[in-house]
Amino acid sequence: MNVRIEHTKQPKNIPTPEELGHIHFGTVFTDHMLMIDYDKGKGWHDARIIPYGPLSLDPATSCLHYGQLIFEGMKAYKHKDGRIVMFRPDMNMKRMNDSCDRMCIAPIDEKDTLEAISELVKTDSAWIPGAPGTSLYVRPFIFASEAFLGVHPSKSFTFATILSPVGAYFKEGLAPVRIYVEDKYVRAVRGGTGYSKCAGNYAGSLKSQEEAEAAGYSQVLWLDGVERKYIEEVGGMNIFFVIDGEVITPELNGSILPGITRDSIIEVTKSWGMPMKERTISIQELSEAHKAGKAREAFCAGTAAVVSPIGELKWKDAVMRFNDGKIGDITQRLYDEITGIQTGAVPDRFGWLHTVK
Ligand SMILES: *Cc1c(COP(=O)(O)O)cnc(C)c1O
């Protein structure tokens, strides 16, 4: 793919490490963005890296009305030797196409698109922070850009990517979080769009998130959309438990988002020879295991936070505390291993790093 580059004439100030520590996740963006257009009959064309700035859209642009919009999230890191890498971006490109398929969006060429994204990361590589726990968040997205009112797939799309330098995801750092088990609202059902990273899934989750925050919790844990019995996932992260020495995560069933961090944790756990199962687990089973003192650790997994320990889970009137509200040994070990691979501190024995530069 030929990518045209138009450099900004007004470069912004790159946040200093000290400033980065105070910036909220996803609020500061780099100097450039990538855009690629799609038109039916013509395919994807006109890939360009241009100065970051507002888009001009016809008010009838279909994504504004019917939500035909998907996104991805991945990270780029700067290693000590100056090498710039992305973590398993081929998986994000593949998942993006799965989301495209579900939302009737034209598929992308995974290899070409990743090359264009790499080109953008290279262009703004001065923005990639180097301190531990920091990275450059890469946000590709595609929206329906045809101007028409009517519920049918758009004939044109815009692919874009923006970049945001980030410090640690949670304000508390690696400190365990408090999570509220949602039993009123549901996020997804089998046959729905739960497995795709489409914007509507998140709009539908806001109300629950807002109520959880008002009650003093940082995230919600979703149960299955039909019986509200089985554990699915947390806001924008998958969930894991250590029960009786076994690492357990809910199996992918169509309503859970197939996380790349989730997949990485499964691979790492198996490589250590640790018992690991992807299986259905009900909140009742978890509660009983917890009462019996068998549920030792609980943590969330996603690109933004990587691994985030759960200190407390509130389900109806009961509160389950894990590992005395402190990070567990297995959680810590997984965090160290995966962030170690990402930052170059641990050898990349799985071949997960994609060199940008
Ligand atoms: C993105 C996301 C995840 C985590 O996926 P990663 O690829 O690990 O970042 C989990 N659940 C939901 C709902 C998500 O949107």
XYZ file of C-alpha atoms and ligand atoms in Angstrom:
372
model
C 0.000 0.000 0.000
C 1.371 3.377 -0.957
C 1.020 5.797 1.966
C 1.289 9.517 1.247
C 2.709 11.542 4.145
C 1.880 15.160 4.840
C 3.832 16.398 7.868
C 2.290 18.842 10.308
C 3.493 22.425 10.209
C 2.501 22.950 13.839
C 4.004 20.156 15.920
C 2.603 19.955 19.449
C 4.626 19.667 22.639
C 5.350 16.056 23.477
C 4.458 15.406 27.134
C 7.447 15.049 29.444
C 7.605 11.864 31.573
C 6.456 13.974 34.526
C 3.436 15.334 32.583
C 2.589 11.872 31.283
C 2.136 10.687 34.860
C -0.769 13.108 35.275
C -2.460 12.681 31.909
C -5.680 10.683 31.887
C -5.715 7.656 29.530
C -6.614 8.559 25.941
C -6.775 12.335 26.233
C -3.598 13.420 24.455
C -2.950 12.607 20.797
C 0.122 12.773 18.586
C 0.768 15.060 15.612
C -0.506 12.769 12.842
C -3.280 10.357 11.943
C -3.732 7.739 9.253
C -6.757 7.729 6.971
C -7.740 5.257 4.229
C -10.918 5.487 2.160
C -13.105 2.715 0.819
C -15.625 2.974 -1.953
C -17.636 0.123 -3.385
C -16.130 -0.912 -6.716
C -12.857 0.835 -5.947
C -11.789 -0.885 -2.722
C -9.487 0.692 -0.125
C -7.546 3.595 -1.564
C -5.797 6.897 -0.834
C -3.875 5.880 2.304
C -2.480 9.027 3.843
C -0.764 10.201 6.998
C -1.898 13.744 7.670
C -1.815 16.236 10.549
C -4.104 15.180 13.430
C -7.279 17.238 13.354
C -11.072 17.363 13.185
C -13.014 15.481 10.528
C -15.674 17.120 8.459
C -18.724 14.897 8.032
C -22.050 15.245 6.259
C -24.770 15.222 8.957
C -26.345 12.234 7.174
C -23.150 10.140 7.475
C -24.612 6.746 8.262
C -22.371 5.816 11.220
C -23.807 8.800 13.101
C -27.284 7.325 12.849
C -26.952 3.548 12.722
C -23.644 2.941 14.435
C -21.777 0.997 11.751
C -18.443 1.563 13.483
C -15.736 -0.713 14.841
C -12.391 -0.160 16.519
C -9.241 -1.834 17.758
C -6.714 -1.119 20.484
C -3.063 -2.077 20.641
C 0.232 -0.729 21.914
C 3.664 0.266 20.630
C 6.722 0.260 22.867
C 10.179 1.771 22.674
C 12.891 -0.622 23.814
C 16.147 0.431 25.495
C 18.099 -0.270 22.283
C 15.831 2.150 20.391
C 13.819 -0.568 18.649
C 10.105 0.188 18.296
C 7.716 -2.738 18.522
C 4.017 -3.514 18.578
C 2.557 -6.420 20.573
C 0.783 -9.041 18.416
C -0.754 -6.501 16.001
C -1.473 -9.287 13.486
C -4.104 -10.521 15.985
C -5.709 -7.071 16.084
C -5.880 -6.957 12.284
C -7.501 -10.367 12.212
C -10.000 -9.403 14.913
C -10.731 -6.174 13.073
C -11.766 -8.242 10.060
C -13.979 -10.428 12.274
C -15.645 -7.239 13.534
C -15.954 -5.950 9.938
C -17.642 -9.168 8.912
C -20.193 -8.975 11.754
C -20.966 -5.304 11.043
C -21.093 -5.565 7.211
C -18.016 -3.353 6.849
C -15.669 -3.965 3.901
C -12.762 -6.195 4.975
C -9.276 -4.706 5.198
C -6.068 -6.184 3.810
C -4.521 -7.172 7.131
C -0.890 -7.012 6.022
C -1.153 -3.738 4.076
C -3.146 -2.062 6.821
C -0.622 -3.089 9.476
C 2.151 -1.661 7.299
C 0.296 1.640 7.018
C -0.246 1.727 10.801
C 3.462 0.966 11.319
C 4.264 3.893 9.041
C 2.147 6.179 11.248
C 3.850 4.892 14.413
C 7.218 5.555 12.765
C 6.156 9.074 11.799
C 5.248 9.897 15.411
C 7.874 7.685 17.062
C 9.236 10.623 19.076
C 5.951 10.440 21.027
C 6.526 6.907 22.305
C 7.452 7.220 25.976
C 10.180 4.954 27.303
C 9.556 4.769 31.063
C 8.307 1.498 32.623
C 4.528 1.091 32.383
C 4.208 3.629 29.560
C 3.531 3.048 25.867
C 1.899 4.496 22.795
C -1.732 3.415 22.489
C -2.733 2.757 18.871
C -6.427 3.161 18.039
C -7.497 2.033 14.551
C -11.192 2.390 13.699
C -13.512 2.155 10.708
C -16.784 3.993 10.241
C -19.518 3.985 7.603
C -19.021 7.222 5.678
C -21.819 7.194 3.120
C -24.277 10.066 3.583
C -27.756 8.522 3.581
C -30.573 7.672 5.957
C -31.654 4.063 5.760
C -30.855 0.831 7.517
C -28.585 -0.920 5.059
C -24.812 -1.256 4.828
C -22.879 1.785 3.725
C -21.147 1.722 0.325
C -18.208 3.744 1.615
C -16.067 3.562 4.720
C -13.230 5.458 6.331
C -10.423 3.685 8.132
C -8.467 5.868 10.534
C -5.815 5.439 13.203
C -4.905 7.832 15.994
C -2.129 7.502 18.573
C -2.055 8.431 22.240
C 0.905 8.309 24.650
C -0.167 6.668 27.903
C 1.056 6.160 31.432
C -0.375 3.476 33.733
C -4.038 2.692 32.923
C -5.629 2.690 36.349
C -5.187 5.638 38.661
C -4.319 3.144 41.399
C -1.548 1.603 39.252
C -1.248 -2.142 39.814
C -3.265 -1.836 43.005
C -6.269 -4.184 43.088
C -9.577 -2.771 41.846
C -13.106 -3.083 43.198
C -15.621 -4.538 40.775
C -19.384 -4.692 40.846
C -21.202 -7.765 39.466
C -23.947 -6.437 37.192
C -27.223 -8.306 37.548
C -29.656 -5.754 36.130
C -28.234 -4.784 32.717
C -26.619 -7.110 30.179
C -23.869 -6.418 27.643
C -24.301 -9.061 24.980
C -26.124 -12.228 24.032
C -25.077 -15.135 21.859
C -25.930 -14.322 18.271
C -25.484 -10.620 19.031
C -22.385 -8.499 18.577
C -20.524 -9.241 21.814
C -17.501 -10.795 20.108
C -16.951 -7.794 17.850
C -15.364 -4.515 18.913
C -18.270 -2.421 17.647
C -19.041 0.957 19.174
C -22.614 0.105 20.142
C -21.472 -2.511 22.649
C -19.813 0.231 24.654
C -22.603 2.788 24.384
C -24.916 0.151 25.816
C -22.613 -0.461 28.770
C -22.304 3.141 29.954
C -25.350 3.198 32.177
C -24.177 0.223 34.164
C -20.651 1.628 34.389
C -22.008 4.929 35.645
C -24.076 3.267 38.373
C -21.100 1.144 39.433
C -18.879 4.220 39.675
C -21.477 6.074 41.716
C -21.420 3.124 44.141
C -17.624 3.321 44.422
C -16.581 0.584 41.971
C -14.193 1.073 39.081
C -15.647 -1.523 36.665
C -18.540 -3.927 36.214
C -18.431 -7.674 35.720
C -20.982 -8.826 33.153
C -22.953 -12.019 33.487
C -24.453 -13.886 30.514
C -27.309 -12.044 28.879
C -29.906 -14.812 29.161
C -29.746 -16.381 32.617
C -27.472 -13.837 34.296
C -25.680 -16.716 35.953
C -22.472 -17.249 34.050
C -19.445 -14.998 34.250
C -18.544 -13.299 30.972
C -16.099 -10.387 31.222
C -15.354 -6.979 32.693
C -16.018 -3.640 30.883
C -13.170 -3.689 28.367
C -11.266 -6.637 29.807
C -11.493 -10.404 30.098
C -11.473 -12.072 33.500
C -9.445 -14.838 35.143
C -9.613 -16.659 38.470
C -7.192 -18.907 40.284
C -9.302 -21.591 41.938
C -7.724 -24.570 43.668
C -4.425 -23.861 41.929
C -6.046 -23.831 38.484
C -6.209 -20.747 36.248
C -9.744 -20.398 34.853
C -11.266 -18.023 32.306
C -14.742 -18.154 30.713
C -14.669 -19.892 27.331
C -15.365 -17.843 24.192
C -19.029 -18.330 23.387
C -19.862 -15.535 20.932
C -20.864 -12.954 23.506
C -17.379 -12.482 25.016
C -14.754 -10.343 23.289
C -11.785 -12.562 22.350
C -9.019 -10.559 24.003
C -5.462 -10.753 22.762
C -4.192 -10.284 26.315
C -6.498 -13.166 27.295
C -4.965 -15.343 24.604
C -1.443 -14.347 25.697
C -2.181 -15.241 29.329
C -3.517 -18.638 28.285
C -0.346 -19.289 26.243
C 2.011 -18.151 29.003
C 0.168 -20.123 31.706
C 0.262 -23.287 29.591
C 3.955 -22.782 28.822
C 4.626 -22.773 32.568
C 2.891 -26.142 32.855
C 0.260 -24.621 35.116
C -3.261 -26.098 35.022
C -5.427 -23.807 32.873
C -9.023 -24.132 31.695
C -11.295 -22.128 29.444
C -14.708 -23.114 30.701
C -18.138 -21.939 31.767
C -18.137 -20.704 35.351
C -21.169 -19.377 37.195
C -21.053 -16.590 39.732
C -22.595 -19.067 42.199
C -19.707 -21.498 41.678
C -17.212 -18.694 42.190
C -18.987 -17.577 45.331
C -18.941 -21.116 46.756
C -15.263 -21.584 45.889
C -14.577 -18.262 47.545
C -16.471 -19.243 50.710
C -14.488 -22.487 50.830
C -11.246 -20.459 50.643
C -10.336 -21.945 47.239
C -10.654 -18.836 45.042
C -7.302 -17.239 45.720
C -6.789 -14.736 42.910
C -8.897 -12.821 40.417
C -7.700 -10.473 37.722
C -8.724 -8.708 34.528
C -6.765 -8.724 31.275
C -6.788 -6.251 28.409
C -4.436 -4.160 26.289
C -4.902 -0.931 28.227
C -4.139 -2.257 31.725
C -2.466 -5.534 30.619
C -3.191 -7.344 33.902
C -5.195 -5.759 36.679
C -5.763 -7.563 39.997
C -9.272 -7.643 41.451
C -9.266 -6.881 45.154
C -12.980 -7.062 45.687
C -16.013 -8.348 43.810
C -19.461 -7.286 44.972
C -22.322 -9.607 44.008
C -25.749 -8.677 45.397
C -25.160 -8.265 49.147
C -22.024 -10.358 49.293
C -18.471 -9.084 48.930
C -15.723 -11.454 47.799
C -12.249 -10.316 48.668
C -9.296 -11.911 46.955
C -5.850 -12.419 48.455
C -6.558 -9.952 51.278
C -7.104 -7.199 48.706
C -3.497 -7.517 47.526
C -2.127 -8.638 44.164
C -1.694 -12.437 44.016
C 1.528 -14.280 43.096
C 0.248 -15.718 39.805
C -1.289 -12.379 38.792
C 2.006 -10.617 39.488
C 3.999 -13.273 37.628
C 1.762 -13.010 34.564
C 1.947 -9.219 34.622
C 5.758 -9.319 34.849
C 6.072 -11.880 32.055
C 3.739 -10.174 29.573
C 4.861 -6.605 30.223
C 8.448 -7.961 30.219
C 8.000 -9.359 26.708
C 6.355 -6.121 25.568
C 9.112 -3.875 26.901
C 12.016 -6.124 25.958
C 12.991 -7.031 29.551
C 12.037 -10.699 28.962
C 12.939 -12.677 25.788
C 10.150 -12.818 23.190
C 9.964 -16.619 23.206
C 6.572 -16.681 21.461
C 7.553 -14.338 18.610
C 4.870 -11.840 19.621
C 6.730 -8.628 18.853
C 6.359 -6.913 15.495
C 9.273 -4.597 14.753
C 8.182 -1.188 13.458
C 11.621 0.364 13.365
C -10.865 -4.884 23.870
C -11.653 -5.658 24.852
C -11.116 -6.685 25.648
C -9.654 -6.973 25.712
O -9.050 -7.309 24.502
P -7.485 -7.107 24.308
O -7.250 -7.567 22.930
O -6.814 -7.958 25.323
O -7.208 -5.668 24.526
C -11.961 -7.422 26.449
N -13.280 -7.150 26.503
C -13.830 -6.149 25.791
C -15.287 -5.928 25.894
C -13.038 -5.375 24.960
O -13.580 -4.377 24.274
